[in-house]
Amino acid sequence: MKKILIGILTVSLIFSSCQDRLEEAFPNPENYDKTGNLFGGLFTKTLFTWKIYVQDYGEWWWEIAGSGAMGVSSYSQIAHRYITDRYAWYVDYDDLSGTNGFGSATALWEGRLGAFYTGVNTWAVIKDNLASVTGQELDDNYIYYLLLTVVKDYAALNTVDFYNSIPYSEAFKGSERVFFPKYDDPKEIYLTVLDELKSISEELPTAYGKMTASAVATFNNQDIAFRGDVDKWVQYVNAIRLKYALRISGVEEAAASAHIQDVLSKNNLPTTDMVWSMPYDIDIMNGGEWLRGLNEAWPGTFVTDLIMRRMNYGTTLYEPGMDDPRLPVIAFPTKYSNFDDAIGDYRGVSMNADGQKAGYDGGEQYYTGGPTGDVQAHFNQNSRSLYNFVTFTQNKKFPVYMLSLAEVDLLLAEIAEKGLGTTGKTAAEHLKDALKHSTDFWYTRNAESPFETSRQILHPTKPDGSVIDTYANTLVAKYNSKTNLDDKMEIIMQQKYIHLNLMCPYELWAEIRRTRHPKLEPFTFQREVMKPFPERLRYPIAEQQNNPDNYATVRDQDNFTSPIFWVPENLRSIVPYWDNYDYE
Amino acid sequence: MKQLYVSCMALLLAISSALAQINVTGAVSDENGPLEGVSILVKGTTRGANTDESGRFTIGTAQGEILVFKLIGYVQQEIVVGSNPVINIQLVSEEAALDEVVVTALGIKRDKRSLGYATSTISGEDLTIAGATQNPFLAMYGKAAGVGVNIGSGGPAAGVNIRIRGAAGLESGTNTRPLFVVDGVPLYDETTSMESRGYDPLNSFDYGSGINDLNADDIESIEILKGAKATVLYGSQALNGVVLITTKTGRGTRGLGIQVSQQVTIDQPFTFIDFQNEYGSGESTRDIQETALNGQTVRKLPLSRFSFGPKFDGSEVMLYDSTMGIYRAHPDNFINFFENAVNSRTNVAVAGGGEMGSVRASYTTNSYKDVLPGFKQRQHTFSFNGNFRPSKFANFEFVNNLYSVNTRNRRPNIQQLVATGLNRDYDYNWMKDFYHDADGFRRNLEDYGLGSSSPGYWPNAISNILWEQNDNLDTDKKIHLVSSIKATLQFTEELSFIGQASLDYTNTDFITENEIVRLNPDRIGGGYKWTKRNTIVQNYQGLVKYENQFGDNWNFFGFAGGAYQQINDNNMFTSTGGMGLLYPGWFSLNNADISNWPTAGGRGQVMGNGRGSDLLYSVLGSATLSYKDSYYLEVQARNDWNSTLQAPNNSYFYPGVSLTWNFSNDVTIPKLEYGKLRFAWADVGGGPFTATGDRYFANNVFSVSQLPYSYGPVSVTPPSALFLDVIKPFRKREFEVGFNTRWFERSRIELDFSFYTNNTYNQIVSQPLTQATGYTSAKINTGNVKNWGYEIFVKAAPVATEKFRWDLTLTAANQFSKVVALYPGITQKYITGNSGFQVWAEEGKRIGEIKAYDYQKDENGNRIVGDNGLYMLSDAVTYTGKNVNPDVFGGLYSDFFFKGFNFHIGFDYKFGGSVFSYTNNYLMGTGVIKASLFGRDEDHGGIAYYVEEGTNRKIRWEHDQAAPAGSADGIVYHDGIILNGVKAVQEGDQTTYQPNDILVAAPTYYQTYINDLSTSWPPDRLFKNDYIKLREIAVSYTLPQRVSQQLKLQKLTLTGSVRNLGYLYKTVPSIDPEGALGAQSYIENSFYPSLRSFIFGVNVSF
C-alpha cells in the first residue's frame, strides 16, 4: 500500500511539473506579451504605422521605380522621368485598360486597400477591449479610442479616394465571424465619417478632462504626434473635416456646407504645421521609409514642367521676386547654374518626350549616380532639375506630415471662392497666406536637412519678407485677373501642386480628379499624343479570392477609369489636359 | 585529408600482413539444436570439413579466410575468420528466411508476416547500386510505392522533398515531410528551398536539412512506414509517415572485415531548351543599332531582352566592350556557362565481432562541386556503431554518426538570367574575364552602358552572379552528431526493458564575407555577417516488453512505456549590415565603416537572435495477440502532451488496431507460396509544429516594443491573425486494407497491394481573410479532406538459373481526394499561387484544383482576338479542370546477374498533375526557342504585309513586290501571322464572331508571353506533366573469387553507372519535368540545367 501511495505521489508530482513546463514552453520567448498600457500602446503603434501618416519605402519604390514611373505621381505629372524614346515602355502610357498600364499591382493598387484595414485594425482591438474596462480606467483610456477613431476615419476616406466603394460598416468584424464584409456606398461612408468627426471634436475636451494626472502624463508620452496637446487634435479634426467636406461639395453641397460652416464657426483651425519627427534619422540606404524609395527611384523624380513653369519665370536662373521663392529649395540646380554666386538654374522635364529627344541626344543629360552619388557630378552634368534631394531624399530629418497651414489656406481659398462658408478673408488673401506658409514650410525642411550644409546653393537663405511679398502680389494679381471660377481654380490647384508636390502625390491626385485642375501637359511619345487620366485604383486580386461574392457587387467599377463618387457630374467628361505645350 | 586516407590504408595493410594459420573449432546449430552434416569449406580452396552428430567441427584456416557453411534446406552462411579460434553459428532454415524481420515503429523488430499495414524496405545495396548519391534519398526515385521524391533547384546538396501517400495540406505552408528516424534518433528536419529564403535572389540559399548529411555507404536499410497505423506509435510527429533509417553496425560479423570503396562522379550539365540560333537581340529584324567608334559609324550589338532582332549574318559588329566581332549565334552559351564537375567519395569501413557483440567504424570523405563554379562542399562522416552483450541479461547498443560538412557559395537563384533573356548573340563566358577591373575590383559596368538591371541587361546579371560566386563568400560550416545509447535488460525470457537516450545535435556557422566592390571614386560595398544556429533534439524513452506463448497456438507480444522529447532551435547573428567595410580583404566586425551605423530602427541589420523550443511527453503501448502464426490482432495507442498547444488542448490520444491473416496457412492456392491479408485502422494527429513547421503558431500574443524616442512611448501590435477558438490538434483517421502474396517456387513473384482511405480533419491552417475583417488570416482548425488511393509493388524473377538471374521490380501508386468540408461559413480555400495561377481547395472538389485566366472564347470554344489581332484573356481566374497532384507515379527496376556481372537499369514515371511553366513563358516571350520562330520570315511561314498610311493597319501583300503607294513607310514586312480564332464583329447591338483575319507581327504575339505580371499569363503554359525517366543504368563486375584471392582480397567490385540519363517521354517542353513531383512548387521556375552523372566506383573487401 505504502509503495502504491509513493508511486501515485511520484507520478502526480512528475505530471504536475511536466504540465508546468509544457505551459512555460508554449509562448514564444522573443515576444514580450505583457502589454501594460494596452490602449496607449495600440494608439502609438497606429500613428507609427506605415502608409497612414508615415510613408513607406516599398510603396514608393513600386510607385516610381517599380512601375517604370507610371504610377500616381507620374500620371498626375508631379514628378517624372526625363523621357525620350529610349524608354520603350512608355508606348503603353495611355493604356489604362488592363492591369499593366498604371502603377504596380502588389505595392500600390493592391496594397492600399489592405493597408487601411491592417493599419487600423488596432481600432477594432481597442473597441473590443474597452468593453471590458469601467470607471476611471475607462475614463483614462477612452481618449485613445476617440483619437484612433479619427485616424481610422481619415484612413477610410483616404481609401475611398482610391477605390470608391469599400467595406466599411461591416469591416473590422472578423472577431464577430463576419468573414465576408459587404462593400458600402462611398457617399454614405463620407457622411458617416464627417458626422463622427464632428461629434469627436466636441467630445475630445470632455474626455480629456476626465483623465487623471497620471493618465494625462502617459498620454503625453504616447502621443508621438502632438505630445498630448488635445487642442491640436481638435484643430486637426476640424481641418480634415474641412478637407473632406470640401471634397464632396460638388455632389453633396448641403451637407458639405453645413460641416464647413460648423468648423468655421468654431474658429479653431491649426496654428502650426502639423508635422512630427521620426524617432531616428531616416536611413535612406537601408531604411523602411519613403525617402529610401525616392533614393532608389530617383530617375523618376525630376520636377515636371507643369510645376516648374509655375515657379520659374523670366530666365531659367532663380530671380528673387520674379520667381517663386520656394524654387531653390524644392528643385535641384542644373549644370547651368551660377555656382560661383550660388544662383541656381532650374529646368523641368517636359511631357513632350519627342520634343526633348534632340536636346537629350545632344548632351543635355544628367549624372546617373543618384542622390547618394557625387554632388559635384550632379552640378557638372545635370541638365534638368530633380526634386531637390537636400530638402527631400537626403533629408534624414524629414518629418511625418499630417497637415500644414498652407494646405488649410488653400482649402479656405476654395471655400471662400465658392462661397461654401464664411472664412473672413477673400480667396486671394488665403492664397497669399498659403504662399507664405508654404515658403516657411519648405525653407524649414531645407534648413533642417543635414546634407551638404556648406553649399549655399543647396541651402539658400529664406528670402526677405519683401521678396516673398513681391512674388505673392504678382500671384494675387494674376488670380484676381481671372474672371471665371474655372480659371481661378486652376491657380489654386497649381499652388496646391507646388506646395504638396512630391510629398503628397495621393492628395494631389484626389484633388485633380475632383476639380479637373491643374490641367496636364499632353504626353507625346513616338509621334503619338496621349492624354490618359486614371480615375481610381483597382481592387486587390485577393478580394476575388477572399471576398468573392461581395466583390461581385463592385466588379463593374473595378477598373482604372470609373470616377470616384465625389467627382461632380458636370466634370466627369472633362479630361484635364492642355491642347499643346503652349500654355500659361 | 589525403594524409588521413594514407594512414587508413597503411593500417589496413598492416592488419592483412599479420594473418597467420590457425585451427578453428566450433559448433553449428539451428533453433532446435545441433546440426549434423553441415559442410564447411574454406572459400576459394578445396579445404573442408563436416559437423559431427553434436554439430561440432574443426578446420585448418587462416585469419581473413572465409568459411562457407552449407546444409540443404538452410540458408548458406559465410564467416570471415578472425583472431578467435572458436566459431559457433546458428543456421537459419530457408522457410524461416521467408519470415523477414523488419524494423517497425520505435525500432521494434517484428516478423513481416505479423504486420497489419504496408511498409516498404529499401536496402542499402539498392541505394548504392548505381553509385552513392550526394544524399541517399536521391537514389529512392520510384523504389518504394507511394513515395514521391524530388530534388529542388538548389541541386543535390540542397533540400530534397519526400512525400508519402501524396501528403498534401490546405495551404502551401503545410508540412508534408515525413519524420526521419536514424537508429531510433528522430532528426531535426525542415522544409528548405530557395523560395523560402526571401526575395534576395543571389542570397536565397537552400541549405537542405539534417537528412542531407546521411551517408549512403553507412545505410543498412530504409523502412518506410506509410499509413496511420504504421506510425501511430510516433504520435504527433508522424502525420506524413515515417522513414526509419538503420545504419550498419557490424552485427553478425565474426572476426574482422574491412571494406574500402572509392567513387568518382562526373556531373555534366545539360539542358532541354531547344534554342533558336537564327536571330539576335532586338525587337524586330529591322532593329539595327549603330554607334560611332573611332570616328566611324559601326553596327553594334543591342541590349534587349528580346531575340527578335536581325538574322545572324556574320557581319562585323561592335561588341559590348567596344571591340569588333562577328554577328553570330553562340549556340551553347547557356550550357557552357556551367562546367562539368568532378566529385570524389571515399569510404573505409572496418567491422568486427565476436561472442560479446560487434562494432563497425566507418569514415567517409566526400567532395562535391557544383556545375556552377564557386559552389563546393566537403563532407567528412565518422560512423561508430555497434552492440555489446556482456551477458544474456544485458545488451547495449550505441550509435554515433558525426558529420562535418563545410559548404561554400551554394547555388544562388539565377532566375534573373532567364528573365533577362538568354540571348544568342554572346558568349556569357566573356564576362568571366571582364567583370573584374584592372585592380581586381568589380568593374563598373555603368561606364560601358551595361550597368542597368533592367530586363535585357544580361551583362549586369551575369556579372552579379560571377561576383557573388567567385569573389564573395557564403559559407555554412556544420557539425552534426546523431548519437544514441540503448540498453536492453532481459529480466526473464518473457520480460525485458529497453531504455534509449538519443541526441540529434547540429551546429551551423553561416559566414558571409562580401568583398568591397570598389574603392574609387567612392568606396562601395563590403560586408561581414556571422550567424550561429543550433538545433538539438533530445529523446528519452523507456519500454517494458513482454512476450509469451500460451499453449501451442496462442502468443502474446506487448510493450508499454513513456517517452520525452525536447527540441531546441536557437540562432543569433551579428553583421556589418549596410555599413560597408573599410579595408578590402579583411572580414571582421572591426572593419565596419561605423560612420554608417544604422539608426535605431535599423537594429535588425546588425544583430538579432531567435529562440525556440518545444516539449513532448508521451505514454504509449502495444499489444499483439496471435493464433497459430496465422492471425494477428494488434492494438496500439499513444497519448501525447505537447507544448505547442494550449491547455487543455495540448493532450491528445491516438489509437490504432490491425488484423493480419496469413491465409496461406489455412487455404491452399496452387503456386501460392505465401499469402497475407491485412486490415488496419488508426487515428493519428498532432500539433502545429508537425502541421506547419511553426511551433508558436498557436501562440496568440500582442507584441510590445518601444519606439526609440527619448521619452519612450510603448507600441503594442495586435496579432495580424485572428484566433477564433483555441487551436486543437489536427487528426488523420485512416483505414487500410492490403495483401502480400508470393508465388511459385522460391517466391519468384511477390505482389503487394494496399488500398487506403483517410480523412484529415481539424487541419491547422491560416485561412486567408479579406483584410477588411481587420485580419489577414484566421488561425483555425478547418477542413475534412478525404484521400484514397492504392499502392502496388511487384517483384519478379522471370529468369533464375544457376548462371543467370533477372529481377524486376515495379512500383505504382495513385491517389484521389475530395474536400468534404471546410470551416463553417467558408466553402473554399485558396491554397497557394499568385494572381494569375491559383491552387484551391473547394468543398466537393479534389484538393489542388487549378484556377487561371482563360482565353476569351466564343460559344463554340474559339479563342477571340481583340482589335490588335491578339488573344484576349478573361478578366477573372476560373477553374481550368487541371490539378496539381499526379494521378499515378512509381518506378520500374531491372537487374540482370550473370557470373560476376550485374546489369541494372531503372526508370521512374509520373502521369497526371499539371504545372505552370514560367520558364517556358519566358523562353517563348523573349524569342530564344525554336518554337518562337514560326512566322518571323517568309521561310518560317511569315505573311507579307505593309502598314497602311493613316490607319496603321497591316495590309496583306506579296513577299516579292515593293510596297504600294498607300504604305506608311514604304516597307514590306515578312513577319505577319494570323492567330487561329475569331474576331468580334459589331452590327448594331448584335455581336457576331467571324474567323480572324487580323495580321499581327509574329514578335508582337510571342511577346504576349513575357508579361511579368501574373495577371497576364496565358493559360497555355499550364502543362500536363507526364514523364518516363531513364533514371539510372549501372554495370558492376565482381572479380571471380580465385582472382581476388590471389590479390589477397575477399571481394573486388567495379561499378560504372550513369544517373539522370534523360526522358523516354515527357510532356513539358524546354524543362526538366521532375520539378513538380513531391514538392509544392506548382509553378515551375527551373533555370538551372539538369545534371547527368557518370559514376565510376571500386569496392574492395579484405
Coordinates of C-alpha atoms in Angstrom, one line a residue, chain B residues 184 190 398 469 527 544 631 673 907 934 941 944 1011 1036:
Chain B
G184 CA 15.9 5.4 -33.1
E190 CA 12.5 21.2 -42.1
F398 CA 25.4 2.5 -29.4
Q469 CA 30.1 33.1 -56.7
G527 CA 30.1 43.2 -45.6
V544 CA 8.8 -2.7 -20.9
Y631 CA -3.9 -14.5 -37.2
E673 CA 3.8 -20.0 -51.5
F907 CA 13.1 4.0 -64.8
F934 CA 7.2 30.5 -86.8
G941 CA 5.7 30.9 -92.8
A944 CA 4.0 39.6 -96.2
N1011 CA 4.3 39.7 -69.3
S1036 CA 29.1 -3.8 -62.0

